[in-house]
RNA sequence: GUGAUUGUAGCUCAGUUGGUUAGAGCGCUGGUUUGUGGCACCAGAGGUCGCGGGUUCGAGUCCCGUCUUUCACCCCA
């Protein structure tokens, strides 16, 4: 029997959970402050809901769940000779969610008559991807999504950038960069090349530019059917990474003859004007005409956030999608949202030493167990302390005090209380301060107030 | 899916050209302290060397397979 956790998944110890909650709590606080309400959706969805939304690469990474019962009964021997491509659709109809945006779109369509628009929701849940694990990449990880659906207002995009800066301020992350682009501009470039129907291919190739270099990108596009003439038109875009030209001004001139591009520029301009009015123009926002993003449901502005000086990849990303609810049967509703990758934020904060000192243990008082003699009195004292909202424990076994003290020490419990035979005769408790080792006798009747006063000073 | 890489005590790791009884630190248990933690000292427990096969008189060490870990690519949070 295997007794390890599955590959790409992890166990979290008390301190790790504490730190993860620290991140989640801060994110929640900001989401609430901006008017988002929480929802949750099931881990599993119909495969039809999931597939076809993430691009071919993404679809392959969706975990599929095998049907219950005699799942092979619907397969013919012909299916088996044709291989898994024929068998798979017949034996699996469910999958684990790959992100939170697509299940949310399904939720909106499902509950459209109960919802009011614009609908602002946040959702913090795990998602699963059948990826090869590596640094900052897991098969199970948490996303923290905030989306607004039912409005095209650029206030939403502005608020996304605003929220990112607020969250990072709370977490103490200072060196980061928010990249922004607009899918409409990428579409305009494709149109200028005469390859409007190959937008996806163009996006994927352009996105790799800083990794694999110009030559490889050109080869890839040429392989996928881009003509030499079209690649010559593309060349100035690829040269942008080398030069020091102002990307914004350059692209405006480059796309001046493409009508559809103007909307793309206007949308981004509005966002930047809003940020300037909020005096948020110090937020490290950078226009990156080569930012593409892989998920193919985006249609408007797109973002990606990187933490500088960290080996972890992007920690947040998002964008506007106009047609996501349409595939589920609800037309004309535009949505925009983004997501924090909690696990990557954790890794980056750990790497950069940004976590405050956190203690997973909350016990304030440990009562030493002396066995049968005085047992009921100690139980009653425990109850009294808890009634005063003092976190207290009675050590469960009557082992040696030494062992019980060691337990208190490991758990960083600040006070240990001895109520033994001698103390009971006097109706007192011997209270030991574990930080400095001092001890004093306190009347049993005054024990709760004694800790009530002191516990407050600790906070 | 492609290419590397890792696996030895609860944890982190040593282990020489293949050679007798596989080691250390931390942790754990007990003691110095029969009602007092952290520090120190002393003692002890704990290992199918990932799993399966092969080569050899002999394998933790070499070979093959397999699983696993980590990393890069693809893609992404």
Coordinates of C-alpha atoms (C1' of nucleotides) in Angstrom, one line a residue:
Chain A
X1 CA 0.0 0.0 0.0
X2 CA 1.3 3.4 -0.9
X3 CA 1.3 5.8 2.1
X4 CA 2.5 8.9 0.4
X5 CA 0.4 11.8 -1.0
X6 CA -0.3 11.6 -4.7
X7 CA 2.1 13.3 -7.1
X8 CA 1.5 17.0 -7.5
X9 CA -0.5 17.1 -4.2
X10 CA 0.7 18.0 -0.8
X11 CA -0.2 17.7 2.9
X12 CA -0.1 20.9 4.9
X13 CA 1.1 21.0 8.5
X14 CA -0.5 23.4 11.1
X15 CA 1.9 26.2 10.4
X16 CA 1.4 25.9 6.6
X17 CA -2.3 26.0 7.0
X18 CA -2.0 29.0 9.2
X19 CA 0.1 30.8 6.6
X20 CA -2.3 29.8 3.8
X21 CA -5.2 31.1 5.8
X22 CA -3.3 34.4 6.3
X23 CA -3.1 34.8 2.5
X24 CA -6.8 33.7 2.0
X25 CA -8.1 36.0 4.8
X26 CA -6.3 39.0 3.3
X27 CA -7.7 38.3 -0.1
X28 CA -11.2 37.7 1.2
X29 CA -11.0 41.0 3.1
X30 CA -10.2 42.9 -0.1
X31 CA -12.8 41.1 -2.1
X32 CA -15.5 42.0 0.5
X33 CA -14.3 45.5 0.6
X34 CA -15.0 45.8 -3.1
X35 CA -18.5 44.3 -2.9
X36 CA -17.9 40.8 -4.0
X37 CA -20.0 37.9 -2.4
X38 CA -18.9 34.3 -2.1
X39 CA -20.2 31.3 -3.9
X40 CA -19.0 27.7 -4.1
X41 CA -19.5 25.1 -6.8
X42 CA -18.9 21.4 -6.9
X43 CA -15.5 19.9 -7.6
X44 CA -17.0 17.9 -10.5
X45 CA -18.7 19.1 -13.6
X46 CA -20.1 17.5 -16.7
X47 CA -17.2 17.2 -19.2
X48 CA -19.2 19.1 -21.8
X49 CA -19.1 22.1 -19.4
X50 CA -15.3 21.9 -19.0
X51 CA -14.0 20.9 -22.4
X52 CA -13.6 23.3 -25.3
X53 CA -13.0 26.4 -23.1
X54 CA -9.3 26.2 -22.4
X55 CA -7.8 25.4 -25.8
X56 CA -6.5 22.0 -26.9
X57 CA -3.6 22.0 -24.4
X58 CA -5.9 22.9 -21.5
X59 CA -8.5 20.3 -22.4
X60 CA -5.9 17.6 -22.2
X61 CA -5.1 18.6 -18.6
X62 CA -8.7 18.2 -17.4
X63 CA -8.9 15.2 -14.9
X64 CA -11.6 12.9 -16.1
X65 CA -13.7 10.7 -13.8
X66 CA -14.5 7.2 -14.9
X67 CA -18.3 6.4 -14.9
X68 CA -19.7 4.4 -12.1
X69 CA -21.0 0.9 -12.6
X70 CA -20.1 -1.3 -15.5
X71 CA -18.4 1.5 -17.4
X72 CA -17.1 -0.7 -20.2
X73 CA -20.5 -2.0 -21.3
X74 CA -21.0 0.9 -23.8
X75 CA -17.8 0.2 -25.6
X76 CA -17.5 -2.1 -28.6
X77 CA -14.4 -4.0 -29.5
X78 CA -14.2 -1.6 -32.4
X79 CA -13.7 1.2 -30.0
X80 CA -10.8 -0.6 -28.4
X81 CA -9.0 -1.1 -31.6
X82 CA -9.5 2.6 -32.4
X83 CA -7.7 3.4 -29.1
X84 CA -8.4 5.7 -26.2
X85 CA -9.8 8.4 -28.4
X86 CA -12.8 6.2 -29.1
X87 CA -13.1 4.6 -25.6
X88 CA -12.6 7.7 -23.5
X89 CA -15.9 9.6 -24.4
X90 CA -17.9 6.4 -23.6
X91 CA -16.5 5.7 -20.2
X92 CA -16.2 9.2 -18.8
X93 CA -18.8 11.9 -18.5
X94 CA -17.5 13.9 -15.5
X95 CA -14.4 15.8 -14.8
X96 CA -12.7 17.8 -12.0
X97 CA -12.9 21.6 -12.5
X98 CA -9.8 23.0 -14.2
X99 CA -10.5 26.6 -13.1
X100 CA -13.2 28.6 -11.3
X101 CA -14.3 30.8 -14.2
X102 CA -15.9 28.2 -16.4
X103 CA -17.9 26.7 -13.5
X104 CA -18.9 30.2 -12.6
X105 CA -20.2 30.9 -16.1
X106 CA -22.2 27.6 -15.8
X107 CA -23.5 28.8 -12.4
X108 CA -24.6 32.1 -13.8
X109 CA -26.6 30.5 -16.7
X110 CA -28.0 27.9 -14.3
X111 CA -29.2 30.5 -11.8
X112 CA -29.9 33.4 -14.1
X113 CA -33.4 34.0 -12.8
X114 CA -32.4 34.2 -9.2
X115 CA -29.4 36.5 -9.8
X116 CA -29.4 40.3 -10.2
X117 CA -26.9 41.9 -12.5
X118 CA -24.2 43.1 -12.4
X119 CA -23.3 40.1 -10.3
X120 CA -20.0 40.3 -8.3
X121 CA -18.8 37.0 -6.9
X122 CA -15.7 35.7 -5.3
X123 CA -14.8 32.0 -5.1
X124 CA -11.8 30.4 -3.2
X125 CA -11.6 26.7 -3.9
X126 CA -9.2 24.1 -5.2
X127 CA -8.9 23.2 -8.9
X128 CA -7.1 20.3 -10.5
X129 CA -4.9 19.9 -13.5
X130 CA -3.3 16.8 -14.8
X131 CA 0.0 18.6 -15.3
X132 CA 3.6 17.3 -14.7
X133 CA 4.4 18.9 -11.4
X134 CA 7.4 21.3 -11.1
X135 CA 8.3 24.5 -9.3
X136 CA 5.1 26.4 -8.5
X137 CA 3.0 23.9 -10.3
X138 CA 0.8 21.4 -8.6
X139 CA -2.0 19.0 -9.7
X140 CA -4.2 20.4 -6.9
X141 CA -4.1 24.1 -6.0
X142 CA -6.3 26.9 -4.8
X143 CA -7.5 29.7 -6.9
X144 CA -9.0 32.9 -5.5
X145 CA -11.3 34.3 -8.2
X146 CA -13.2 37.5 -8.3
X147 CA -15.5 38.1 -11.3
X148 CA -18.1 40.7 -12.3
X149 CA -20.7 39.6 -14.8
X150 CA -23.3 41.6 -16.6
X151 CA -21.5 44.9 -17.3
X152 CA -19.0 46.2 -19.8
X153 CA -17.8 49.0 -17.6
X154 CA -14.1 49.6 -17.4
X155 CA -14.6 50.3 -13.7
X156 CA -14.4 46.5 -13.3
X157 CA -10.9 46.3 -14.9
X158 CA -9.8 49.3 -12.9
X159 CA -11.0 47.7 -9.7
X160 CA -9.2 44.5 -10.6
X161 CA -5.9 46.3 -10.7
X162 CA -6.9 48.2 -7.6
X163 CA -7.6 45.0 -5.7
X164 CA -4.3 43.4 -6.8
X165 CA -2.4 46.4 -5.4
X166 CA -4.5 46.3 -2.1
X167 CA -3.9 42.6 -1.6
X168 CA -0.1 42.9 -2.3
X169 CA 0.0 45.8 0.1
X170 CA -1.6 43.7 2.8
X171 CA 0.7 40.7 2.1
X172 CA 3.8 42.9 2.1
X173 CA 4.7 42.2 -1.6
X174 CA 6.3 45.2 -3.1
X175 CA 8.3 44.1 -6.1
X176 CA 5.7 43.1 -8.7
X177 CA 4.5 44.0 -12.1
X178 CA 1.0 43.9 -13.6
X179 CA 1.1 43.3 -17.4
X180 CA -1.9 44.4 -19.4
X181 CA -2.9 44.0 -23.0
X182 CA -6.1 43.6 -25.0
X183 CA -7.1 40.6 -27.0
X184 CA -8.8 43.0 -29.4
X185 CA -5.3 44.4 -30.3
X186 CA -4.0 40.9 -30.9
X187 CA -7.1 40.3 -33.1
X188 CA -6.3 43.5 -35.0
X189 CA -2.7 42.3 -35.6
X190 CA -4.1 39.0 -36.9
X191 CA -6.4 40.9 -39.1
X192 CA -3.6 43.1 -40.4
X193 CA -1.7 39.9 -41.3
X194 CA -4.8 38.7 -43.1
X195 CA -5.0 35.8 -40.6
X196 CA -8.0 36.8 -38.6
X197 CA -9.2 33.2 -38.2
X198 CA -5.8 32.1 -36.8
X199 CA -5.9 34.4 -33.7
X200 CA -5.3 31.5 -31.3
X201 CA -2.3 30.2 -33.1
X202 CA -0.8 33.7 -33.2
X203 CA -1.5 34.3 -29.5
X204 CA 0.2 31.0 -28.5
X205 CA 3.3 31.8 -30.6
X206 CA 3.6 35.4 -29.6
X207 CA 3.3 34.5 -25.9
X208 CA 6.5 32.4 -26.2
X209 CA 8.6 35.1 -27.8
X210 CA 10.7 35.9 -24.7
X211 CA 11.3 32.3 -24.0
X212 CA 12.2 30.7 -27.4
X213 CA 13.2 33.8 -29.4
X214 CA 12.1 35.4 -32.7
X215 CA 13.5 32.7 -35.0
X216 CA 11.5 29.8 -33.3
X217 CA 8.4 31.9 -33.2
X218 CA 8.6 32.6 -36.9
X219 CA 9.3 28.9 -37.7
X220 CA 6.3 27.9 -35.6
X221 CA 4.0 30.4 -37.4
X222 CA 5.3 29.4 -40.8
X223 CA 4.6 25.7 -40.0
X224 CA 1.1 26.6 -39.0
X225 CA 0.3 28.2 -42.3
X226 CA 1.4 31.9 -42.0
X227 CA 2.7 33.1 -45.3
X228 CA 6.1 34.8 -45.7
X229 CA 4.3 38.0 -46.6
X230 CA 2.3 38.0 -43.4
X231 CA 5.3 37.3 -41.3
X232 CA 7.1 40.3 -42.8
X233 CA 4.2 42.4 -41.7
X234 CA 4.5 40.9 -38.2
X235 CA 8.3 41.6 -38.0
X236 CA 8.1 45.1 -36.4
X237 CA 5.9 43.6 -33.6
X238 CA 8.5 41.0 -32.8
X239 CA 11.2 43.6 -32.9
X240 CA 9.5 45.5 -30.1
X241 CA 11.3 43.4 -27.4
X242 CA 14.6 44.6 -28.7
X243 CA 14.1 48.3 -29.2
X244 CA 13.3 51.0 -26.7
X245 CA 10.3 52.3 -28.6
X246 CA 7.2 53.2 -26.7
X247 CA 5.0 50.2 -27.2
X248 CA 1.8 52.0 -26.9
X249 CA 2.6 54.8 -29.4
X250 CA 4.2 52.3 -31.8
X251 CA 1.2 50.0 -31.8
X252 CA -1.2 52.8 -32.3
X253 CA 0.6 53.8 -35.5
X254 CA 1.0 50.2 -36.6
X255 CA -2.7 49.5 -36.3
X256 CA -3.9 52.9 -37.5
X257 CA -5.6 51.4 -40.5
X258 CA -7.4 48.6 -38.6
X259 CA -10.8 49.9 -37.3
X260 CA -11.3 47.1 -34.8
X261 CA -8.2 48.1 -33.0
X262 CA -9.5 51.5 -31.9
X263 CA -11.9 49.9 -29.4
X264 CA -9.0 48.0 -27.9
X265 CA -7.0 51.2 -27.4
X266 CA -10.0 53.0 -26.0
X267 CA -10.7 50.3 -23.4
X268 CA -7.2 50.4 -22.1
X269 CA -7.0 54.2 -22.1
X270 CA -10.2 54.3 -20.0
X271 CA -8.6 52.0 -17.4
X272 CA -5.5 54.1 -17.2
X273 CA -7.4 57.3 -16.9
X274 CA -9.4 55.8 -14.1
X275 CA -6.2 54.7 -12.3
X276 CA -4.7 58.1 -12.7
X277 CA -7.8 59.7 -11.2
X278 CA -7.4 57.4 -8.2
X279 CA -3.7 58.3 -7.9
X280 CA -3.0 54.7 -8.5
X281 CA -0.7 55.4 -11.4
X282 CA 2.2 54.4 -9.1
X283 CA 0.9 50.8 -9.3
X284 CA 3.5 48.9 -11.5
X285 CA 1.2 48.5 -14.5
X286 CA 2.9 47.9 -17.8
X287 CA 1.4 47.7 -21.3
X288 CA 2.7 44.6 -23.0
X289 CA 1.5 44.1 -26.6
X290 CA 3.0 40.6 -26.5
X291 CA 1.0 39.4 -23.5
X292 CA -1.5 36.8 -25.0
X293 CA -2.6 34.3 -22.3
X294 CA -3.4 30.7 -23.2
X295 CA -7.1 30.4 -22.2
X296 CA -9.1 31.0 -25.3
X297 CA -12.2 32.5 -23.8
X298 CA -10.7 36.0 -23.3
X299 CA -12.0 38.7 -25.7
X300 CA -11.0 42.0 -24.1
X301 CA -8.4 43.4 -21.7
X302 CA -6.1 40.7 -20.2
X303 CA -3.8 40.8 -17.2
X304 CA -1.0 38.9 -15.7
X305 CA 0.9 39.6 -12.5
X306 CA 4.5 38.6 -11.8
X307 CA 6.5 38.9 -8.6
X308 CA 9.9 40.2 -9.4
X309 CA 12.9 38.5 -7.8
X310 CA 11.0 35.2 -7.5
X311 CA 11.3 32.0 -9.4
X312 CA 7.6 31.4 -9.2
X313 CA 5.8 32.2 -12.4
X314 CA 2.8 34.4 -12.7
X315 CA 0.7 34.6 -9.5
X316 CA -2.4 36.1 -10.9
X317 CA -4.1 36.5 -14.2
X318 CA -7.4 37.3 -15.8
X319 CA -9.3 39.3 -18.4
X320 CA -12.6 40.1 -20.0
X321 CA -14.7 37.4 -21.7
X322 CA -17.8 38.2 -23.8
X323 CA -19.0 34.9 -24.9
X324 CA -18.5 32.5 -22.1
X325 CA -22.1 32.3 -20.9
X326 CA -23.2 32.2 -24.5
X327 CA -21.8 28.7 -25.0
X328 CA -24.1 27.7 -22.1
X329 CA -27.1 29.5 -23.7
X330 CA -27.1 32.9 -22.2
X331 CA -26.2 35.6 -24.8
X332 CA -25.2 39.2 -24.5
X333 CA -23.6 39.0 -21.1
X334 CA -20.0 40.3 -20.7
X335 CA -17.9 39.3 -17.8
X336 CA -14.5 40.2 -16.4
X337 CA -12.5 38.6 -13.7
X338 CA -9.1 37.5 -12.3
X339 CA -7.6 35.0 -10.1
X340 CA -4.9 34.8 -7.5
X341 CA -2.9 31.5 -7.5
X342 CA -2.8 31.0 -3.7
X343 CA -0.1 28.3 -3.8
X344 CA 2.2 30.4 -5.9
X345 CA 1.7 33.4 -3.7
X346 CA 2.6 31.1 -0.8
X347 CA 5.8 29.9 -2.5
X348 CA 6.8 33.4 -3.5
X349 CA 6.2 34.8 0.0
X350 CA 8.1 31.9 1.5
X351 CA 11.0 32.5 -0.9
X352 CA 11.1 36.2 -0.1
X353 CA 10.6 35.7 3.6
X354 CA 7.5 37.8 3.8
X355 CA 5.4 35.8 6.2
X356 CA 4.8 37.4 9.6
X357 CA 5.5 35.2 12.7
X358 CA 2.4 33.0 13.0
X359 CA 1.6 30.4 15.6
X360 CA -0.8 27.6 14.7
X361 CA -1.3 26.9 18.4
X362 CA -3.9 29.0 20.2
X363 CA -3.9 27.4 23.6
X364 CA -3.4 29.9 26.4
X365 CA -3.5 27.6 29.4
X366 CA -2.6 24.0 30.0
X367 CA -3.8 22.3 33.2
X368 CA -1.5 19.5 34.3
X369 CA -3.2 16.2 34.8
X370 CA -2.5 14.5 38.2
X371 CA -4.8 11.5 37.8
X372 CA -7.8 10.6 39.9
X373 CA -7.2 12.8 42.9
X374 CA -8.8 16.2 42.1
X375 CA -9.8 15.2 38.6
X376 CA -13.3 16.6 38.8
X377 CA -12.1 19.9 40.2
X378 CA -9.6 20.3 37.3
X379 CA -12.3 19.5 34.8
X380 CA -14.5 22.1 36.3
X381 CA -11.7 24.7 36.3
X382 CA -11.2 23.9 32.6
X383 CA -14.8 24.6 31.9
X384 CA -14.7 27.8 33.8
X385 CA -11.7 29.0 31.8
X386 CA -13.4 28.1 28.5
X387 CA -16.6 29.9 29.6
X388 CA -14.4 33.0 29.9
X389 CA -13.2 32.5 26.3
X390 CA -9.8 31.5 27.4
X391 CA -8.4 28.7 25.2
X392 CA -7.5 26.0 27.6
X393 CA -6.6 22.3 27.7
X394 CA -6.4 19.7 30.3
X395 CA -3.6 17.2 29.5
X396 CA -5.5 14.0 28.7
X397 CA -3.2 11.5 30.5
X398 CA -1.7 11.6 34.0
X399 CA 1.8 11.2 32.7
X400 CA 4.8 12.7 34.4
X401 CA 4.6 16.5 34.7
X402 CA 7.9 16.7 32.8
X403 CA 6.3 15.3 29.7
X404 CA 3.3 17.6 30.1
X405 CA 5.5 20.6 30.4
X406 CA 7.4 19.5 27.3
X407 CA 4.1 19.4 25.5
X408 CA 3.3 22.9 26.6
X409 CA 6.7 24.0 25.5
X410 CA 6.3 22.5 22.0
X411 CA 2.9 24.0 21.6
X412 CA 4.1 27.4 22.9
X413 CA 1.4 27.5 25.5
X414 CA 2.2 30.5 27.7
X415 CA 0.8 29.3 31.0
X416 CA 0.7 26.0 32.8
X417 CA -1.5 25.4 35.8
X418 CA -0.9 22.9 38.6
X419 CA -3.9 22.0 40.7
X420 CA -2.7 19.0 42.7
X421 CA -3.4 17.7 46.2
X422 CA -1.5 20.5 48.0
X423 CA -3.2 23.3 45.9
X424 CA -6.7 21.8 46.4
X425 CA -6.3 21.9 50.2
X426 CA -5.6 25.7 50.0
X427 CA -8.1 26.2 47.1
X428 CA -5.4 27.7 44.9
X429 CA -3.6 26.9 41.7
X430 CA 0.1 27.2 41.0
X431 CA 0.5 29.1 37.8
X432 CA 3.7 28.9 35.8
X433 CA 4.7 31.5 33.3
X434 CA 6.4 29.5 30.5
X435 CA 8.2 32.5 29.0
X436 CA 10.2 33.4 32.1
X437 CA 9.7 30.4 34.3
X438 CA 8.2 32.3 37.3
X439 CA 5.4 30.8 39.3
X440 CA 2.8 32.2 41.6
X441 CA -0.2 31.0 43.5
X442 CA -3.7 32.2 42.4
X443 CA -6.9 31.6 44.3
X444 CA -9.1 29.1 42.3
X445 CA -12.0 31.5 42.4
X446 CA -9.9 34.2 40.7
X447 CA -8.3 31.9 38.0
X448 CA -10.4 32.9 35.0
X449 CA -10.0 36.7 35.6
X450 CA -6.3 36.2 36.2
X451 CA -5.9 34.8 32.6
X452 CA -8.6 37.0 31.2
X453 CA -6.5 40.1 32.0
X454 CA -3.2 38.6 30.9
X455 CA -4.4 36.9 27.7
X456 CA -5.6 40.2 26.5
X457 CA -2.2 41.8 26.8
X458 CA -0.8 39.1 24.5
X459 CA -2.9 40.2 21.6
Chain B
rG1 C1' 3.4 14.4 -24.0
rU2 C1' 9.4 15.4 -24.4
rG3 C1' 14.3 15.6 -21.8
rA4 C1' 17.0 15.2 -17.3
rU5 C1' 17.1 14.1 -12.0
rU6 C1' 16.1 11.9 -7.1
rG7 C1' 15.1 7.7 -3.6
rU8 C1' 19.5 5.0 2.7
rA9 C1' 16.3 5.6 10.4
rG10 C1' 10.4 9.8 11.9
rC11 C1' 13.3 14.3 9.4
rU12 C1' 18.0 16.2 6.8
rC13 C1' 21.8 13.6 4.8
rA14 C1' 27.0 10.7 4.7
rG15 C1' 28.4 5.8 2.9
rU16 C1' 35.7 5.4 -0.8
rU17 C1' 37.7 1.2 -6.8
rG18 C1' 31.5 -3.8 -5.1
rG19 C1' 34.0 -6.8 0.7
rU20 C1' 32.7 -8.8 7.1
rU21 C1' 28.1 -6.1 12.1
rA22 C1' 25.0 0.3 7.0
rG23 C1' 26.7 5.7 10.0
rA24 C1' 26.0 11.1 11.7
rG25 C1' 23.0 15.3 13.2
rC26 C1' 18.2 16.5 14.6
rG27 C1' 13.9 14.1 16.6
rC28 C1' 12.0 10.1 19.9
rU29 C1' 12.3 7.0 24.7
rG30 C1' 14.6 6.5 29.5
rG31 C1' 18.0 8.6 33.2
rU32 C1' 20.8 12.7 36.0
rU33 C1' 15.6 15.6 38.5
rU34 C1' 9.7 9.8 42.0
rG35 C1' 5.3 17.8 41.2
rU36 C1' 8.2 21.5 36.6
rG37 C1' 9.7 22.6 29.9
rG38 C1' 13.8 25.2 27.2
rC39 C1' 20.2 24.2 28.3
rA40 C1' 23.8 20.3 29.4
rC41 C1' 25.5 15.3 30.1
rC42 C1' 24.7 9.8 29.9
rA43 C1' 22.1 5.6 27.9
rG44 C1' 18.6 3.3 24.5
rA45 C1' 15.2 2.2 20.7
rG46 C1' 14.6 2.7 15.5
rG47 C1' 16.7 0.6 8.7
rU48 C1' 13.4 -5.3 3.5
rC49 C1' 19.2 0.9 1.6
rG50 C1' 11.8 2.8 -3.1
rC51 C1' 10.0 -1.9 -5.5
rG52 C1' 11.1 -6.2 -9.0
rG53 C1' 14.6 -8.8 -11.7
rG54 C1' 19.8 -9.5 -13.3
rU55 C1' 25.5 -9.8 -13.0
rU56 C1' 28.9 -11.6 -9.0
rC57 C1' 31.9 -16.0 -4.3
rG58 C1' 29.8 -11.3 -2.5
rA59 C1' 25.4 -5.5 -4.3
rG60 C1' 23.3 0.4 -0.5
rU61 C1' 27.3 0.6 -4.5
rC62 C1' 27.2 -2.2 -11.2
rC63 C1' 23.1 -3.4 -15.3
rC64 C1' 17.7 -3.6 -16.8
rG65 C1' 12.7 -2.6 -15.7
rU66 C1' 9.1 0.0 -12.7
rC67 C1' 7.2 3.5 -9.3
rU68 C1' 8.5 8.0 -6.9
rU69 C1' 10.8 13.1 -6.2
rU70 C1' 12.6 17.4 -8.2
rC71 C1' 13.7 20.4 -12.5
rA72 C1' 13.4 22.2 -17.6
rC73 C1' 10.2 22.2 -22.1
rC74 C1' 5.0 22.5 -23.7
rC75 C1' 1.2 24.9 -21.2
rC76 C1' -0.3 27.5 -17.0
rA77 C1' -1.8 29.7 -11.1

